[in-house]
mmCIF file of C-alpha atoms and ligand atoms in Angstrom:
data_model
loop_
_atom_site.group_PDB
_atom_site.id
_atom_site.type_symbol
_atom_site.label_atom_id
_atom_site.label_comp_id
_atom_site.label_asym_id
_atom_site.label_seq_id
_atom_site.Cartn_x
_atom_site.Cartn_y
_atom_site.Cartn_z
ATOM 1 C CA UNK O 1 -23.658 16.605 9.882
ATOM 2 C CA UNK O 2 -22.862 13.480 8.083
ATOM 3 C CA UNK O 3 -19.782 13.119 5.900
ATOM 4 C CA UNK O 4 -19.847 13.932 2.674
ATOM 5 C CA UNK O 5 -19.972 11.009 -0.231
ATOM 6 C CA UNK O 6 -16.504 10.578 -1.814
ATOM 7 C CA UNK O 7 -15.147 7.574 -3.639
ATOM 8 C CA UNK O 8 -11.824 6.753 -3.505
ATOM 9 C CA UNK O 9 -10.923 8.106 -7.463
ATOM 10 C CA UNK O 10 -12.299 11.311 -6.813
ATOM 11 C CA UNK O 11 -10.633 11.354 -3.556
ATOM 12 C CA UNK O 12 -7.232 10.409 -5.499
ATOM 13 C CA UNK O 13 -7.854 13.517 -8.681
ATOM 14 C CA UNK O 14 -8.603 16.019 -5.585
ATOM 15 C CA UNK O 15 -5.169 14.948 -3.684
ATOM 16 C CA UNK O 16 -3.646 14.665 -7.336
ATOM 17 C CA UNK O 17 -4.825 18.645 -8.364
ATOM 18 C CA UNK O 18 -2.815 19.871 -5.174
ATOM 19 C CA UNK O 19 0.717 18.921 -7.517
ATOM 20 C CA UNK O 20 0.422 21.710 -10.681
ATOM 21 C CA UNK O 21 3.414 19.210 -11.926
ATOM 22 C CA UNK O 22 1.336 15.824 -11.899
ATOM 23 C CA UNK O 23 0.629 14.010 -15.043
ATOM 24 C CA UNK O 24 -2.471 11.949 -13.923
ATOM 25 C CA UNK O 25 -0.492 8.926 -14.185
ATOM 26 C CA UNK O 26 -0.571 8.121 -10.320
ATOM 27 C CA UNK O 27 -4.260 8.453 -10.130
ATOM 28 C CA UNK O 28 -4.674 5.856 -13.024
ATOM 29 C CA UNK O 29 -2.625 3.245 -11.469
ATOM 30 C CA UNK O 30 -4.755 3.604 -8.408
ATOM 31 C CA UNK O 31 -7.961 3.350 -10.359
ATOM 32 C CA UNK O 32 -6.150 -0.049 -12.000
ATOM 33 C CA UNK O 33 -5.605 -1.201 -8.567
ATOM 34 C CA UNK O 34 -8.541 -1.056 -6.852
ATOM 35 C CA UNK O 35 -9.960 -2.761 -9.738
ATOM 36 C CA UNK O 36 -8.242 -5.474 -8.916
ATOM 37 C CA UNK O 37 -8.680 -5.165 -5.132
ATOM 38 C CA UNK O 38 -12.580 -4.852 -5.511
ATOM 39 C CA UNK O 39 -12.292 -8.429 -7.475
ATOM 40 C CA UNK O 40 -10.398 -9.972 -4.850
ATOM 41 C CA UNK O 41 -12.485 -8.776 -2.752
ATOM 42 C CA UNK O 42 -15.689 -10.532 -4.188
ATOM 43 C CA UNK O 43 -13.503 -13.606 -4.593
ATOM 44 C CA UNK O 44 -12.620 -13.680 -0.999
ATOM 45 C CA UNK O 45 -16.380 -13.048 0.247
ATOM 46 C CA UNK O 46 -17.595 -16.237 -2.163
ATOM 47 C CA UNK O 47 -14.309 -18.405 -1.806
ATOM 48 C CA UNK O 48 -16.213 -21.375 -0.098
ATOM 49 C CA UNK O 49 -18.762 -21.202 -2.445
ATOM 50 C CA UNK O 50 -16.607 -21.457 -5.623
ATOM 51 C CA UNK O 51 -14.043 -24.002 -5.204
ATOM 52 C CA UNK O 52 -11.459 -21.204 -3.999
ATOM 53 C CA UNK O 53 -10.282 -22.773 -0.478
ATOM 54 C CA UNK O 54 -7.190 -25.286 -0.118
ATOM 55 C CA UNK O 55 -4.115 -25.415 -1.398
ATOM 56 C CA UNK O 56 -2.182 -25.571 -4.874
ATOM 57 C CA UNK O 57 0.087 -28.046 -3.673
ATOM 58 C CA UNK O 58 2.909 -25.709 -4.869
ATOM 59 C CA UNK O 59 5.633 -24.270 -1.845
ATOM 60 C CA UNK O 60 6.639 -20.545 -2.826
ATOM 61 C CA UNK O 61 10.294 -19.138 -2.648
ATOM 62 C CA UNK O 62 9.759 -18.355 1.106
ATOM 63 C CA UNK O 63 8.950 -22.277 1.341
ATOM 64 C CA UNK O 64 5.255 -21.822 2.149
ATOM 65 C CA UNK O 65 2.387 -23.605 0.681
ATOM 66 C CA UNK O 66 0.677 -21.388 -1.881
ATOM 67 C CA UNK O 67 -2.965 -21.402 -1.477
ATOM 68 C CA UNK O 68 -5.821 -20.990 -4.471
ATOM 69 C CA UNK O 69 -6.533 -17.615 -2.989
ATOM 70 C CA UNK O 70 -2.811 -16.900 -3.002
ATOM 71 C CA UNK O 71 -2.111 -17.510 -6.911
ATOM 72 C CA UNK O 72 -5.676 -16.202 -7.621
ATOM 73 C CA UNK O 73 -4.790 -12.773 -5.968
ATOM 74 C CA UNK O 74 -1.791 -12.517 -7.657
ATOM 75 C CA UNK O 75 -3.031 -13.167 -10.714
ATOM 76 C CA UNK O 76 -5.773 -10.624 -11.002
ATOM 77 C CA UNK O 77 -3.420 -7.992 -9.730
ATOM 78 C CA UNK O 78 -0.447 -9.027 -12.481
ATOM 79 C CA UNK O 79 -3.383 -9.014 -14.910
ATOM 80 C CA UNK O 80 -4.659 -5.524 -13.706
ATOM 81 C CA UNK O 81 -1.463 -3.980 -13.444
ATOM 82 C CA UNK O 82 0.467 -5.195 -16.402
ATOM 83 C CA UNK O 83 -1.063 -2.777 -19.440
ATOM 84 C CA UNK O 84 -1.557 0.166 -18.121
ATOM 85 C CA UNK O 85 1.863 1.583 -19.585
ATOM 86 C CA UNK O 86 2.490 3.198 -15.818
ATOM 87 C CA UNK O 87 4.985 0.874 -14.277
ATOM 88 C CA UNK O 88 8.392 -0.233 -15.418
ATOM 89 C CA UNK O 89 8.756 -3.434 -12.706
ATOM 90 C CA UNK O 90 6.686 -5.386 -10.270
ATOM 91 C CA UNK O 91 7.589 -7.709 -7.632
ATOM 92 C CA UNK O 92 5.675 -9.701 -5.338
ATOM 93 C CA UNK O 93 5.830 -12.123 -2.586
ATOM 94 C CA UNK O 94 4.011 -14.993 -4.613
ATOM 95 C CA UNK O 95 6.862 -14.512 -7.084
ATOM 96 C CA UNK O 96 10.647 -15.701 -7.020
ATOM 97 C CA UNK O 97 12.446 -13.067 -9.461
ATOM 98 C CA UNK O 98 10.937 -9.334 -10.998
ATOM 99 C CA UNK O 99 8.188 -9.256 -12.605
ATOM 100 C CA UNK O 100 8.264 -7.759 -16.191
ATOM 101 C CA UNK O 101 6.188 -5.618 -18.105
ATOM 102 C CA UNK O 102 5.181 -7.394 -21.287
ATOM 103 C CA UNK O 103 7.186 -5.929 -24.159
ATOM 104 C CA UNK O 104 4.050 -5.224 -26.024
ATOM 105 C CA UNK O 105 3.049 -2.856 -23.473
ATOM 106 C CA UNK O 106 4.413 0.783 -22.637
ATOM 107 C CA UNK O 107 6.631 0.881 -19.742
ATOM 108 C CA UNK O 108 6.001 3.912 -17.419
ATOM 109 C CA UNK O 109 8.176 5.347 -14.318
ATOM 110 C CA UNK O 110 6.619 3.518 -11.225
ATOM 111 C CA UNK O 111 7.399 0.065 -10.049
ATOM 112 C CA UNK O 112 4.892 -1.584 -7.616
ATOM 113 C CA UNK O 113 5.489 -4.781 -4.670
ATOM 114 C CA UNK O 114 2.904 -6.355 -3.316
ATOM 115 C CA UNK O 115 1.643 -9.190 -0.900
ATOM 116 C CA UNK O 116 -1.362 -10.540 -2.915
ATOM 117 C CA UNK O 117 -3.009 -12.414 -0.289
ATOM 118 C CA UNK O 118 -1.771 -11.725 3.403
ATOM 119 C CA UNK O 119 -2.600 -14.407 6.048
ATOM 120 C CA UNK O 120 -2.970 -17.049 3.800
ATOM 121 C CA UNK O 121 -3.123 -19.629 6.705
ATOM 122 C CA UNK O 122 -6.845 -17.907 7.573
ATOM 123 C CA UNK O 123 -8.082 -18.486 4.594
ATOM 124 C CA UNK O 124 -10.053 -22.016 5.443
ATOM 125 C CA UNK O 125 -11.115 -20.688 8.613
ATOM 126 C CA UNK O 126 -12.889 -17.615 7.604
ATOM 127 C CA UNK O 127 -10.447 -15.341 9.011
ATOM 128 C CA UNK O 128 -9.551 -11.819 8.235
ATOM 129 C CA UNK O 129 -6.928 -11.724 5.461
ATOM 130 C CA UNK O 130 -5.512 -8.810 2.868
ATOM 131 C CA UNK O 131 -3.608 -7.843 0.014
ATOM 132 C CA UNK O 132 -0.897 -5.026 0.854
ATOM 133 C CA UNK O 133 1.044 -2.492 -1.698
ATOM 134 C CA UNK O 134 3.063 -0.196 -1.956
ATOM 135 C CA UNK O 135 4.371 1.995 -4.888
ATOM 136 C CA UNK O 136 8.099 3.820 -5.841
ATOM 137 C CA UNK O 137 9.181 6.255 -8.897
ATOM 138 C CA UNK O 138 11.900 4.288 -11.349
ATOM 139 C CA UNK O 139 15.143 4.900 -10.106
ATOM 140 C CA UNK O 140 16.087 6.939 -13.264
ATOM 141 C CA UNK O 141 12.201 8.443 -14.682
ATOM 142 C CA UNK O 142 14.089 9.451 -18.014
ATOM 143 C CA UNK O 143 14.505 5.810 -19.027
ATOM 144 C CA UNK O 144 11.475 3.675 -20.516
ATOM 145 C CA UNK O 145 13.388 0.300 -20.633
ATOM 146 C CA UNK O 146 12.208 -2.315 -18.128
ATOM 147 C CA UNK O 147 13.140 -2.127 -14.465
ATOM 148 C CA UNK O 148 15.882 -3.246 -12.618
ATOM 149 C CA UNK O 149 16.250 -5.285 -9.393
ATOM 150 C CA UNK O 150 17.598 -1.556 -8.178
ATOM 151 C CA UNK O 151 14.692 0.070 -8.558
ATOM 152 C CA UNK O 152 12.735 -2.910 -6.636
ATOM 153 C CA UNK O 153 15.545 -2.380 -3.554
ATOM 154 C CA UNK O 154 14.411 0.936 -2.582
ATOM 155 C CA UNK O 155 14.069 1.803 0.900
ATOM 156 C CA UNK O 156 11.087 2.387 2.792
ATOM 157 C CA UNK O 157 11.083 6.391 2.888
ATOM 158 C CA UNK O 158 11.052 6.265 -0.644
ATOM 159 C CA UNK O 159 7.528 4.927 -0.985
ATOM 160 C CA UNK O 160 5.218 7.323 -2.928
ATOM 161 C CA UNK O 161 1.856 5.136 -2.114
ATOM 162 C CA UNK O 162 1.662 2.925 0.466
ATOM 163 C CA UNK O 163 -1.601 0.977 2.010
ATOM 164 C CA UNK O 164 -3.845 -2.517 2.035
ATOM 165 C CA UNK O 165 -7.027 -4.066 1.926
ATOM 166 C CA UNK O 166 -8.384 -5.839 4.808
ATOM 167 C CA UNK O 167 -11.319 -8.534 3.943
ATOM 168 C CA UNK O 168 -12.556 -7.994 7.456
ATOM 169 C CA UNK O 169 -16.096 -7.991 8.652
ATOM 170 C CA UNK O 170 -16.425 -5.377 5.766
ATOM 171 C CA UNK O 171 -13.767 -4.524 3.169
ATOM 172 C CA UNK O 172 -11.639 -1.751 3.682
ATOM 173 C CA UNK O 173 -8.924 0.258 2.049
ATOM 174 C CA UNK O 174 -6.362 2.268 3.913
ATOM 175 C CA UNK O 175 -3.582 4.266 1.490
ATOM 176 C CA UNK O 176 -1.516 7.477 2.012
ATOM 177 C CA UNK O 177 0.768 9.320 -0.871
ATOM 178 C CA UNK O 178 2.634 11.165 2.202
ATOM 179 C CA UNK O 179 -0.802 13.513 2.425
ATOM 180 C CA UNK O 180 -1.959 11.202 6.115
ATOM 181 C CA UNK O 181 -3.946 8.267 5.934
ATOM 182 C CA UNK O 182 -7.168 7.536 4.790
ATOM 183 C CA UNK O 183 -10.064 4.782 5.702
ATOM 184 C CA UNK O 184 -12.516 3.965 2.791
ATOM 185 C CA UNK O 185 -15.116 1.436 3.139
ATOM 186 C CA UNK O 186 -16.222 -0.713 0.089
ATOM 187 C CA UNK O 187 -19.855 -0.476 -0.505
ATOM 188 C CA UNK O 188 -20.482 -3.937 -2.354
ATOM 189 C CA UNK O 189 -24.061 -2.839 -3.406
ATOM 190 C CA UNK O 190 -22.593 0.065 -5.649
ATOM 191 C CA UNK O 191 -19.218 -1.541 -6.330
ATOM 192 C CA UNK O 192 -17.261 2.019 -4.755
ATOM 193 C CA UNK O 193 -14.588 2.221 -2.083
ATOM 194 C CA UNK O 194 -16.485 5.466 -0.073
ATOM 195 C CA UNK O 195 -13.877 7.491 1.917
ATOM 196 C CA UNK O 196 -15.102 6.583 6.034
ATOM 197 C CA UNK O 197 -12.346 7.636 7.593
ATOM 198 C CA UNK O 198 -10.450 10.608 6.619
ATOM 199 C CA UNK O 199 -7.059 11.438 7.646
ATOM 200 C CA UNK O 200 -6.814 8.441 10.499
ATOM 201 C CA UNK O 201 -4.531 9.004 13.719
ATOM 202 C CA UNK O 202 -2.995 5.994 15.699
ATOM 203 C CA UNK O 203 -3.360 6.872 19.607
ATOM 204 C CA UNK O 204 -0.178 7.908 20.830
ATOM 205 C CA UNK O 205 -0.305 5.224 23.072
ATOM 206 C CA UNK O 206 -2.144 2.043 23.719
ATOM 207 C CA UNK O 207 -3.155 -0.855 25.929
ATOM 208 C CA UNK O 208 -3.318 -3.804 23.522
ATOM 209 C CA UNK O 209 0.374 -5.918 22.597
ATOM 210 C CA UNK O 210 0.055 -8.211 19.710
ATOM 211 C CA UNK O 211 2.220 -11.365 18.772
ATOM 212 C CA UNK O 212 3.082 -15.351 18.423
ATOM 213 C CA UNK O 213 3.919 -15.155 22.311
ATOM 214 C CA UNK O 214 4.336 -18.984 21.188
ATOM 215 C CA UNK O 215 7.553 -18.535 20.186
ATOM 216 C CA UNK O 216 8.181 -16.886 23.768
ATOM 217 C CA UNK O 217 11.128 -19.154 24.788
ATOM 218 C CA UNK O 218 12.986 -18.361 21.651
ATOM 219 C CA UNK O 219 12.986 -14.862 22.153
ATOM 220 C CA UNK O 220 16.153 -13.060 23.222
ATOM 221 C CA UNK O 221 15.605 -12.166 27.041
ATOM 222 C CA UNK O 222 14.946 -8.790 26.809
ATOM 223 C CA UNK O 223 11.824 -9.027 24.989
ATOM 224 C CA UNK O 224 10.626 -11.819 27.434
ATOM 225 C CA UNK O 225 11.277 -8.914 30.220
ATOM 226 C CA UNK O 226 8.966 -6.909 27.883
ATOM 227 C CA UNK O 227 5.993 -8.551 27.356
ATOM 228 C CA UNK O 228 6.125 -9.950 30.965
ATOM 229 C CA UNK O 229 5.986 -5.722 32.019
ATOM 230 C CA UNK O 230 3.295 -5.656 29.775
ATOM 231 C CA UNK O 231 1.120 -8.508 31.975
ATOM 232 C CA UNK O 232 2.098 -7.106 34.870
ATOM 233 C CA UNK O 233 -0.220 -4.747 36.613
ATOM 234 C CA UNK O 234 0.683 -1.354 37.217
ATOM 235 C CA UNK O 235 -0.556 1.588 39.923
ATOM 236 C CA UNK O 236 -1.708 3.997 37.569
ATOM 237 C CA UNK O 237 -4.286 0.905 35.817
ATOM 238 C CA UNK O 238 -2.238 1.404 32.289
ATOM 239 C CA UNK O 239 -1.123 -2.563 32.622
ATOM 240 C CA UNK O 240 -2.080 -5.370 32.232
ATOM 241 C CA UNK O 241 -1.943 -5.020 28.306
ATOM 242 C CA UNK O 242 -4.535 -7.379 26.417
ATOM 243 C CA UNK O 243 -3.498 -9.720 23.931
ATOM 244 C CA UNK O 244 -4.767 -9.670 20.405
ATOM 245 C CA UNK O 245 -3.136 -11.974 17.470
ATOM 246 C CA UNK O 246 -5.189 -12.701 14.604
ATOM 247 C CA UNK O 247 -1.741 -14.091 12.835
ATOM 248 C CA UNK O 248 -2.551 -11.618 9.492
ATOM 249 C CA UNK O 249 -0.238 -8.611 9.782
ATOM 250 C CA UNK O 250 -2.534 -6.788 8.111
ATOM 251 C CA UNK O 251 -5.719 -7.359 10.413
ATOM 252 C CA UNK O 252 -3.098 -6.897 13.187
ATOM 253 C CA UNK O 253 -2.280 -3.589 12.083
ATOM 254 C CA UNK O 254 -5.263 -2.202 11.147
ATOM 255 C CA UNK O 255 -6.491 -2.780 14.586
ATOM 256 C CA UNK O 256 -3.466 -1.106 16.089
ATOM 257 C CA UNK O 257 -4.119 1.997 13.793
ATOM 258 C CA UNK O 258 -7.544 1.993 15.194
ATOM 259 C CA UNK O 259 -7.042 1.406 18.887
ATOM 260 C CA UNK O 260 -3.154 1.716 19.553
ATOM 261 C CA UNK O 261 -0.670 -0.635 21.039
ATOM 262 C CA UNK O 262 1.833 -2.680 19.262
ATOM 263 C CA UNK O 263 2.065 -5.235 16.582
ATOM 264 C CA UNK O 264 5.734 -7.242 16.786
ATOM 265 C CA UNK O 265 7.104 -10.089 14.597
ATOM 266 C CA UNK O 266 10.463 -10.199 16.181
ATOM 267 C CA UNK O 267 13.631 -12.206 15.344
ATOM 268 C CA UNK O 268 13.936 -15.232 17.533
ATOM 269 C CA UNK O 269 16.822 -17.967 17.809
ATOM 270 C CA UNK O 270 15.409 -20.368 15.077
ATOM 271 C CA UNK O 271 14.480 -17.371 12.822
ATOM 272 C CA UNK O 272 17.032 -14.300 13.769
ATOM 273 C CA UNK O 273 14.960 -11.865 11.061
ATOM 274 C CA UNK O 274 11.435 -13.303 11.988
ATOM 275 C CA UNK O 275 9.103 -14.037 8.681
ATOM 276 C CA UNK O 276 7.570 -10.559 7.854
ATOM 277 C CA UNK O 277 9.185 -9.351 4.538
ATOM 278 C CA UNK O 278 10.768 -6.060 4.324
ATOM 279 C CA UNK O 279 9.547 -5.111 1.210
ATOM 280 C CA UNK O 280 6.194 -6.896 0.860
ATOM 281 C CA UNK O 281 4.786 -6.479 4.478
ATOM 282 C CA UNK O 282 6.917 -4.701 6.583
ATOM 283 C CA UNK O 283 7.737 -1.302 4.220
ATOM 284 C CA UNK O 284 4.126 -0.809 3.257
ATOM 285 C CA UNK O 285 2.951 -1.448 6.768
ATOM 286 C CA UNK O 286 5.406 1.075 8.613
ATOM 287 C CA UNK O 287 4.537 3.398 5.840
ATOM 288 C CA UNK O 288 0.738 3.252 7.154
ATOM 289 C CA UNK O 289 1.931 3.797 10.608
ATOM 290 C CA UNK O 290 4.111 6.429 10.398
ATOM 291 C CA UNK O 291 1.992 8.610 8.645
ATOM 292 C CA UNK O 292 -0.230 8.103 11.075
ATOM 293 C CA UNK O 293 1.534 9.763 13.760
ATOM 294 C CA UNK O 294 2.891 5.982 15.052
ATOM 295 C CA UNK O 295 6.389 4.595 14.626
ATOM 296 C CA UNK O 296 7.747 1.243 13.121
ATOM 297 C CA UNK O 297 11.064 0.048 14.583
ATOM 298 C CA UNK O 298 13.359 -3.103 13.866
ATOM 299 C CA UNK O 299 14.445 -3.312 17.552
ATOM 300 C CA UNK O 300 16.513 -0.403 17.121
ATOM 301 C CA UNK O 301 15.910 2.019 13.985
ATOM 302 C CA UNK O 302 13.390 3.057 11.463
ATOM 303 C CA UNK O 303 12.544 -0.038 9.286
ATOM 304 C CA UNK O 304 11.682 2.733 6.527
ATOM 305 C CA UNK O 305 15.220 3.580 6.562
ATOM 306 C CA UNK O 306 16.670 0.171 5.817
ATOM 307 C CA UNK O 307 18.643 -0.478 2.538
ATOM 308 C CA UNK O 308 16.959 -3.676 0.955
ATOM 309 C CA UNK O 309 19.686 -6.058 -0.364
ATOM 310 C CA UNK O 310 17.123 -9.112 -1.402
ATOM 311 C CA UNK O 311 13.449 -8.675 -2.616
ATOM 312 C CA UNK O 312 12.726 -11.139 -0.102
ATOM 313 C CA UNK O 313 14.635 -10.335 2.556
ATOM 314 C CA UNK O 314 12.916 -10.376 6.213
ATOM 315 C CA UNK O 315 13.391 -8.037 9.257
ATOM 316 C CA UNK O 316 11.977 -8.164 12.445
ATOM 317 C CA UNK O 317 9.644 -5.151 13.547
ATOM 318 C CA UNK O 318 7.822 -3.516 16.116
ATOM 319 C CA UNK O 319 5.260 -0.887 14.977
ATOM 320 C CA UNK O 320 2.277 0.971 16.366
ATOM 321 C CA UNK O 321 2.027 3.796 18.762
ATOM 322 C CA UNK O 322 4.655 5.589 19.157
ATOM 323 C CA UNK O 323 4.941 5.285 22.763
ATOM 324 C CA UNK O 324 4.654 1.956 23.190
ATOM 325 C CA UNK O 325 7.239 1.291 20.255
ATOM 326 C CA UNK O 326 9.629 3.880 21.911
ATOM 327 C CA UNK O 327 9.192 1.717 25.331
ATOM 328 C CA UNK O 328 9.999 -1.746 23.357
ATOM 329 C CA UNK O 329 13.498 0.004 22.057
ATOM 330 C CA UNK O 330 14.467 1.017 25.960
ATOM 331 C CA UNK O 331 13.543 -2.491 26.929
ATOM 332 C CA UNK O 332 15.537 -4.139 24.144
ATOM 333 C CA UNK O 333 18.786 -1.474 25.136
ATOM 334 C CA UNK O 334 18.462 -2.940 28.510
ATOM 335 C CA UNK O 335 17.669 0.701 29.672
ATOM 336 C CA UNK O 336 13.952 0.562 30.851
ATOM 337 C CA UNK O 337 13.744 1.668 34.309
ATOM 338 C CA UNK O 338 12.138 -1.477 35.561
ATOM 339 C CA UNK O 339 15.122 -3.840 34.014
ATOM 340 C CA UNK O 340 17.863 -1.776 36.138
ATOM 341 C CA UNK O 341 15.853 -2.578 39.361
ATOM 342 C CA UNK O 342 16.238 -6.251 38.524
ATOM 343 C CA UNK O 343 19.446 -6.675 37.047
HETATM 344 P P1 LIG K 1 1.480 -14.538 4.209
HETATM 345 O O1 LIG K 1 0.136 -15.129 4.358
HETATM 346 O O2 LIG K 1 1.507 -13.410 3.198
HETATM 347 O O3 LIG K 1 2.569 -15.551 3.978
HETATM 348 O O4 LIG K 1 1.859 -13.761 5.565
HETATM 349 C C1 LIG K 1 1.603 -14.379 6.793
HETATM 350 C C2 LIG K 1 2.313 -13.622 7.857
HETATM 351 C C3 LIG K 1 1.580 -12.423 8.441
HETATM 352 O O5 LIG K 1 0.403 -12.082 7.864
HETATM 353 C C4 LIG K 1 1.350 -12.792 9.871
HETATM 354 O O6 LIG K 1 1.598 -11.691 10.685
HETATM 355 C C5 LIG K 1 2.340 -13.896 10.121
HETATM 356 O O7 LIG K 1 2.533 -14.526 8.906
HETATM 357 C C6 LIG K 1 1.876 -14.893 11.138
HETATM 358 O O8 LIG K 1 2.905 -15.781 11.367
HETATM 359 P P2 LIG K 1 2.910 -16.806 12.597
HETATM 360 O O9 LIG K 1 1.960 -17.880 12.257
HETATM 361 O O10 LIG K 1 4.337 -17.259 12.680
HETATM 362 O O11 LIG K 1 2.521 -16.028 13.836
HETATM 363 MN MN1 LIG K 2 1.976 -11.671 4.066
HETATM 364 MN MN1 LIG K 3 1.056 -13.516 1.050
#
């Protein structure tokens, strides 16, 4: 039998009618959301039609180029986002300090981060790209003042929504509220994110490894042992481990919740906490994964659990299935069985 036809806002109300205590608010900052997602979205799909490729010349706080795409993205979701009277603070990667709610509008008890456009250097080529989320309760809900760099600093396990877009080969929208993780598919001919693929699980373990192996001879030397185990052929036909690296975390996860493996962006001797940001990339994707049924790791904990001291602030990470992320943190302790034999 063939599934049966839900959109993603009745999807949210059903989830939202299991909580006798919920006000409705969460649902409507979804439905604001993927307003703005579904215009990105038709942005992306005519950006070398319309004048929306290149650069704006300008070099962000993490000292990147901004693309058109970039400050387009952000806009739309600022512009989406602001009015709704739902959140008290925003902050995103395309911006240096918090961004406010306009004092002319109600301020509500959520505060949302996002990475408008992720992948930004794939946007001439045609690439895969995305825009990733994720959403916390106001530190203290009784207040209705604006929000404080405190309530932006939360760690990850405090997320109440979490998820992306991917503008992939079609558009897709992957969220959880804690409730699993769900796959909808944007239908462009009716304008509705349908739900494709309820209540996803990543594959305990996989055979695909993912990362700049560029950087290789930066890396500390028990990661090199790592990803050369991976290459190396094993009895039982579980190695070699192919190589996938699109370069947009977000295409590189997705694919890892699909088919398993492992996605790193580790620290490396020119960059000791990598590029991914904690709370823009990093907190939202490990969110994803974990509810999944995969894990997300920093080398040695649970990025979720880390205590942000920066709204920009990177970490390196290691996230996918679990077993392959539990193998990368015996490698990096020097306790794999293979490293004892050779050192
Ligand atoms: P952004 O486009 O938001 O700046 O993020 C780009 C990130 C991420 O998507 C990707 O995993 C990583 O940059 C790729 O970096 P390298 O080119 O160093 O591999
Ligand atoms: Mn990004
Ligand atoms: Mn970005």
């Amino acid at each position: 039998m063939q599934q049966k036809l839900i959109t993603i806002e009745r999807h949210i109300a059903e989830q939202q009618q299991q909580f006798p205590q919920a006000t409705g608010e969460f649902s409507r900052i979804l439905r604001d959301l993927t307003l703005a997602l579904r215009i990105i979205a038709r942005d992306v799909r005519r950006a070398g039609l319309t004048d929306l490729l290149g650069s704006t010349r300008v070099v962000n706080v993490h000292g990147e180029e901004v693309r058109k795409l970039d400050e387009l993205a952000h806009d739309v979701i600022f512009r989406a986002m602001d009015h709704g009277g739902h959140l008290c603070v925003m902050a995103s990667e395309e911006a240096e300090g918090l961004i406010h709610i306009p004092s002319n509008y109600r301020r509500g008890k959520y505060v949302m981060v996002f990475d408008p456009l992720d992948g930004s250097s794939n946007i001439d080529a045609n690439i895969t790209i995305g825009t990733i989320f994720s959403i916390y309760r106001r530190l203290d809900e009784s207040l209705d003042t604006p929000g404080t760099l405190e309530d932006i600093l939360q760690p990850g396990y405090k997320q109440v929504c979490a998820g992306y877009a991917v503008y992939g080969s079609s558009t897709q929208l992957v969220y959880t509220t804690g409730m699993g993780v769900d796959v909808f598919t944007f239908d462009p001919t009716i304008g509705e994110f349908l739900l494709s693929h309820p209540q996803v699980r990543i594959p305990p373990h996989g055979s695909i490894y993912s990362v700049n192996e560029g950087s290789f001879s930066l890396w500390e030397e028990r990661l090199q042992q790592y990803v050369e185990y991976l290459k190396t052929p094993s009895t039982d036909g579980r190695r070699p481990y192919s190589l996938r690296y699109v370069g947009t975390a977000v295409a590189d996860v997705h694919r890892t919740l699909f088919y398993g493996g492992i996605f790193m962006y580790p620290g490396n001797r020119k960059n000791p906490e990598g590029k991914l940001r904690l709370i823009y990339e990093v907190n939202p994707l490990a969110k994803i994964v974990t509810e999944a049924g995969g894990r997300a790791s920093n080398g040695c904990c649970d990025v979720l659990r880390i205590e942000p001291t920066d709204i920009h602030q990177r970490t390196p990470v290691f996230m996918g299935s679990s077993e392959d992320v539990t193998e990368l943190e015996q490698f990096l302790r020097g306790e794999h069985p293979t490293q004892r034999a050779h050192e």
